[in-house]
GROMACS .gro file of C-alpha atoms in nm:
model
  219
    1MET     CA    1  -0.586  14.185 -15.665
    2ALA     CA    2  -0.735  13.907 -15.843
    3THR     CA    3  -0.597  13.555 -15.717
    4LEU     CA    4  -0.463  13.474 -16.054
    5ASP     CA    5  -0.247  13.736 -16.116
    6VAL     CA    6   0.097  13.616 -16.239
    7LEU     CA    7   0.224  13.955 -16.133
    8THR     CA    8   0.211  14.170 -15.758
    9LEU     CA    9   0.162  14.531 -15.738
   10THR     CA   10   0.488  14.590 -15.692
   11GLU     CA   11   0.654  14.377 -15.971
   12ALA     CA   12   0.401  14.545 -16.247
   13LYS     CA   13   0.532  14.918 -16.122
   14GLN     CA   14   0.897  14.849 -16.154
   15GLY     CA   15   0.882  14.690 -16.497
   16LEU     CA   16   0.693  15.042 -16.626
   17ASN     CA   17   1.021  15.224 -16.443
   18GLU     CA   18   0.684  15.360 -16.222
   19VAL     CA   19   0.792  15.244 -15.847
   20ASN     CA   20   0.678  15.574 -15.686
   21ALA     CA   21   0.349  15.636 -15.845
   22THR     CA   22   0.082  15.579 -15.590
   23GLY     CA   23  -0.208  15.733 -15.803
   24LEU     CA   24  -0.157  15.427 -16.025
   25ASP     CA   25  -0.261  15.170 -15.776
   26ALA     CA   26  -0.647  15.236 -15.813
   27GLU     CA   27  -0.579  15.106 -16.189
   28LEU     CA   28  -0.245  14.912 -16.245
   29PRO     CA   29  -0.432  14.590 -16.066
   30ALA     CA   30  -0.714  14.540 -16.337
   31TRP     CA   31  -0.437  14.584 -16.641
   32ILE     CA   32  -0.206  14.284 -16.419
   33THR     CA   33  -0.519  14.077 -16.392
   34ALA     CA   34  -0.621  14.149 -16.779
   35VAL     CA   35  -0.253  14.042 -16.900
   36SER     CA   36  -0.242  13.763 -16.646
   37LEU     CA   37  -0.587  13.606 -16.788
   38ARG     CA   38  -0.437  13.686 -17.173
   39LEU     CA   39  -0.099  13.490 -17.110
   40ASP     CA   40  -0.321  13.220 -16.941
   41GLN     CA   41  -0.503  13.184 -17.300
   42LEU     CA   42  -0.128  13.202 -17.446
   43VAL     CA   43   0.012  12.956 -17.228
   44GLY     CA   44  -0.260  12.801 -17.009
   45PRO     CA   45  -0.299  12.812 -16.650
   46ILE     CA   46  -0.009  12.982 -16.486
   47VAL     CA   47  -0.117  12.997 -16.137
   48ARG     CA   48  -0.339  12.692 -15.984
   49ARG     CA   49  -0.706  12.700 -15.955
   50SER     CA   50  -0.964  12.386 -15.892
   51VAL     CA   51  -1.183  12.305 -16.169
   52SER     CA   52  -1.408  12.096 -16.192
   53GLU     CA   53  -1.529  11.922 -16.655
   54SER     CA   54  -1.854  11.705 -16.737
   55LEU     CA   55  -1.714  11.582 -17.038
   56ASP     CA   56  -1.892  11.350 -17.287
   57GLY     CA   57  -1.824  10.940 -17.229
   58GLY     CA   58  -1.846  10.669 -17.509
   59ARG     CA   59  -1.394  10.704 -17.567
   60CYS     CA   60  -1.116  10.569 -17.458
   61THR     CA   61  -0.994  10.896 -17.371
   62VAL     CA   62  -1.141  11.243 -17.290
   63HIS     CA   63  -0.944  11.577 -17.272
   64LEU     CA   64  -1.019  11.804 -17.064
   65HIS     CA   65  -1.020  12.184 -17.134
   66HIS     CA   66  -0.760  12.329 -16.920
   67TYR     CA   67  -0.405  12.266 -16.930
   68PRO     CA   68  -0.164  12.211 -16.842
   69VAL     CA   69  -0.246  12.006 -16.518
   70TYR     CA   70  -0.099  11.996 -16.194
   71SER     CA   71  -0.276  11.738 -16.002
   72ILE     CA   72  -0.633  11.518 -16.065
   73THR     CA   73  -0.850  11.517 -15.802
   74THR     CA   74  -1.162  11.274 -15.911
   75VAL     CA   75  -1.284  11.127 -16.203
   76THR     CA   76  -1.614  10.995 -16.212
   77GLU     CA   77  -1.849  10.834 -16.455
   78TYR     CA   78  -2.185  10.788 -16.496
   79ASN     CA   79  -2.336  10.447 -16.658
   80HIS     CA   80  -2.701  10.592 -16.666
   81THR     CA   81  -2.796  10.648 -16.338
   82THR     CA   82  -2.483  10.466 -16.147
   83PRO     CA   83  -2.223  10.661 -16.044
   84THR     CA   84  -1.862  10.516 -16.042
   85VAL     CA   85  -1.556  10.656 -15.920
   86LEU     CA   86  -1.261  10.570 -16.103
   87THR     CA   87  -0.886  10.481 -15.925
   88ALA     CA   88  -0.549  10.642 -16.047
   89GLU     CA   89  -0.351  10.341 -16.224
   90THR     CA   90  -0.001  10.312 -16.156
   91ASN     CA   91   0.277  10.046 -16.203
   92LEU     CA   92   0.228   9.862 -15.875
   93SER     CA   93  -0.192   9.908 -15.919
   94LYS     CA   94  -0.366   9.809 -16.223
   95PRO     CA   95  -0.761   9.795 -16.069
   96ALA     CA   96  -1.044   9.740 -16.274
   97SER     CA   97  -1.218  10.096 -16.260
   98ALA     CA   98  -0.920  10.317 -16.314
   99TYR     CA   99  -0.776  10.621 -16.549
  100LEU     CA  100  -0.436  10.717 -16.648
  101ALA     CA  101  -0.339  11.053 -16.647
  102GLU     CA  102  -0.073  11.138 -16.988
  103PRO     CA  103   0.235  11.377 -16.880
  104TYR     CA  104   0.250  11.673 -17.020
  105ASP     CA  105   0.579  11.652 -17.283
  106VAL     CA  106   0.706  11.984 -17.277
  107PRO     CA  107   0.991  12.030 -17.044
  108VAL     CA  108   0.887  12.351 -16.823
  109SER     CA  109   1.209  12.483 -16.726
  110LEU     CA  110   1.219  12.655 -16.419
  111ALA     CA  111   1.469  12.929 -16.313
  112ASP     CA  112   1.635  12.756 -16.018
  113GLY     CA  113   1.733  12.442 -16.252
  114SER     CA  114   1.442  12.188 -16.184
  115GLN     CA  115   1.164  12.052 -16.427
  116LEU     CA  116   0.815  12.106 -16.320
  117VAL     CA  117   0.625  11.745 -16.388
  118LEU     CA  118   0.279  11.809 -16.464
  119LEU     CA  119   0.020  11.630 -16.713
  120SER     CA  120  -0.189  11.737 -16.999
  121GLY     CA  121  -0.502  11.657 -16.901
  122ALA     CA  122  -0.545  11.371 -17.157
  123ILE     CA  123  -0.744  11.064 -16.921
  124ARG     CA  124  -0.769  10.755 -17.027
  125ARG     CA  125  -1.026  10.507 -16.913
  126ARG     CA  126  -0.809  10.152 -16.817
  127ALA     CA  127  -0.938   9.829 -16.678
  128SER     CA  128  -0.693   9.576 -16.540
  129GLY     CA  129  -0.369   9.758 -16.713
  130SER     CA  130  -0.619   9.719 -17.035
  131ASP     CA  131  -0.768  10.044 -17.215
  132THR     CA  132  -1.140  10.017 -17.238
  133TRP     CA  133  -1.441  10.315 -17.278
  134PHE     CA  134  -1.566  10.568 -17.076
  135PRO     CA  135  -1.959  10.437 -17.058
  136THR     CA  136  -2.162  10.638 -17.366
  137GLY     CA  137  -2.364  10.956 -17.262
  138ARG     CA  138  -2.366  11.344 -17.266
  139ARG     CA  139  -2.157  11.487 -16.953
  140ASN     CA  140  -2.121  11.163 -16.812
  141VAL     CA  141  -1.795  11.165 -16.659
  142VAL     CA  142  -1.704  11.421 -16.403
  143ILE     CA  143  -1.344  11.521 -16.381
  144ALA     CA  144  -1.213  11.724 -16.081
  145TYR     CA  145  -0.869  11.837 -16.057
  146SER     CA  146  -0.638  12.168 -16.009
  147ALA     CA  147  -0.483  12.350 -16.325
  148GLY     CA  148  -0.153  12.507 -16.363
  149ARG     CA  149   0.138  12.521 -16.266
  150PHE     CA  150   0.211  12.734 -15.913
  151ALA     CA  151   0.088  12.742 -15.595
  152ASP     CA  152  -0.003  13.089 -15.581
  153THR     CA  153   0.158  13.448 -15.707
  154ALA     CA  154   0.451  13.486 -15.534
  155SER     CA  155   0.563  13.098 -15.655
  156VAL     CA  156   0.552  13.215 -16.000
  157ASP     CA  157   0.868  13.122 -16.243
  158GLN     CA  158   1.081  13.482 -16.339
  159ARG     CA  159   0.988  13.342 -16.651
  160TYR     CA  160   0.623  13.366 -16.635
  161LYS     CA  161   0.684  13.685 -16.465
  162ARG     CA  162   0.893  13.860 -16.731
  163ALA     CA  163   0.640  13.779 -17.012
  164ALA     CA  164   0.392  13.922 -16.826
  165VAL     CA  165   0.556  14.274 -16.760
  166LEU     CA  166   0.618  14.270 -17.155
  167CYS     CA  167   0.317  14.260 -17.235
  168LEU     CA  168   0.220  14.520 -16.942
  169GLN     CA  169   0.473  14.766 -17.080
  170ASN     CA  170   0.287  14.704 -17.474
  171ILE     CA  171   0.011  14.781 -17.335
  172TRP     CA  172   0.080  15.041 -17.113
  173GLN     CA  173   0.183  15.280 -17.377
  174SER     CA  174  -0.162  15.404 -17.427
  175GLN     CA  175  -0.083  15.553 -17.118
  176ARG     CA  176   0.195  15.690 -17.226
  177ILE     CA  177   0.261  16.093 -17.336
  178SER     CA  178   0.153  16.015 -17.673
  179THR     CA  179   0.394  16.366 -17.800
  180ALA     CA  180   0.749  16.391 -17.884
  181ILE     CA  181   1.003  16.694 -17.906
  182GLU     CA  182   1.169  16.759 -18.208
  183GLY     CA  183   1.336  17.063 -18.243
  184GLU     CA  184   1.082  17.265 -18.140
  185PHE     CA  185   0.801  17.115 -18.293
  186ASP     CA  186   0.528  16.934 -18.062
  187VAL     CA  187   0.547  16.552 -18.309
  188PRO     CA  188   0.191  16.331 -18.255
  189VAL     CA  189   0.366  15.962 -18.192
  190SER     CA  190   0.082  15.629 -18.196
  191ASN     CA  191   0.114  15.533 -17.854
  192PHE     CA  192  -0.165  15.314 -17.881
  193PRO     CA  193  -0.068  14.907 -17.882
  194ARG     CA  194  -0.239  14.664 -18.145
  195PHE     CA  195  -0.195  14.394 -17.989
  196VAL     CA  196  -0.123  14.275 -17.616
  197ILE     CA  197   0.111  13.951 -17.679
  198PRO     CA  198   0.406  14.045 -17.842
  199ASN     CA  199   0.650  13.813 -18.059
  200ALA     CA  200   0.929  13.842 -17.800
  201VAL     CA  201   0.694  13.660 -17.526
  202LYS     CA  202   0.627  13.361 -17.766
  203GLU     CA  203   0.950  13.287 -17.799
  204MET     CA  204   1.024  13.288 -17.441
  205PHE     CA  205   0.778  12.964 -17.433
  206PRO     CA  206   0.948  12.738 -17.731
  207GLY     CA  207   0.665  12.402 -17.669
  208GLU     CA  208   0.446  12.533 -17.407
  209VAL     CA  209   0.231  12.788 -17.697
  210GLN     CA  210  -0.118  12.679 -17.712
  211ALA     CA  211  -0.346  12.670 -18.046
  212GLU     CA  212  -0.567  12.980 -18.063
  213PRO     CA  213  -0.872  12.995 -18.308
  214ASN     CA  214  -0.761  13.169 -18.592
  215ARG     CA  215  -0.950  13.539 -18.582
  216PHE     CA  216  -0.972  13.560 -18.961
  217LEU     CA  217  -1.102  13.261 -19.055
  218VAL     CA  218  -1.469  13.326 -19.262
  219ALA     CA  219  -1.730  13.090 -19.235
   0.00000   0.00000   0.00000
């Protein structure tokens, strides 16, 4: 099983009604990982992972590619070859070399009624309480951070696990028997899935679905 999987093997087998099918133990983990990565693409990282990005400066705000963000570890800007480690700005502290991480403005409600407090991935350059600019340069703003919502597979909220089960059930159709009996005849049944994410899954994440490239756009 992969570190970023949304489901455990047991949860996946329960979702497929294959609890006692030990013959699936070698094959099913790869399907679980594929579904988990596809959900990451849909709503952003689910299980937390450490990321480091180098972004172009010359602007007031840089945007991390993997969001929502759980925490920022370090923000370092380079003015030519001179590095400066920035300090997080708060209401009680307004350093001259600072950054401000914007909140993730989509409420992420959990099964226990609580809400996750996350960051959007937008990082503002701040100086003594005011907006300013990151130094001009290519890949000269280096940010280390933790992206995602939950600490590990076991901690993932049930809403995300149920979404993963729906996706897994959908693509697992290709492994089912492809004929049905009608009267005395075997009738072919099309079980090959045409997509991984059912519309029902998208409906489970209002505001959390991230923009995806248009596959039908012709340049």
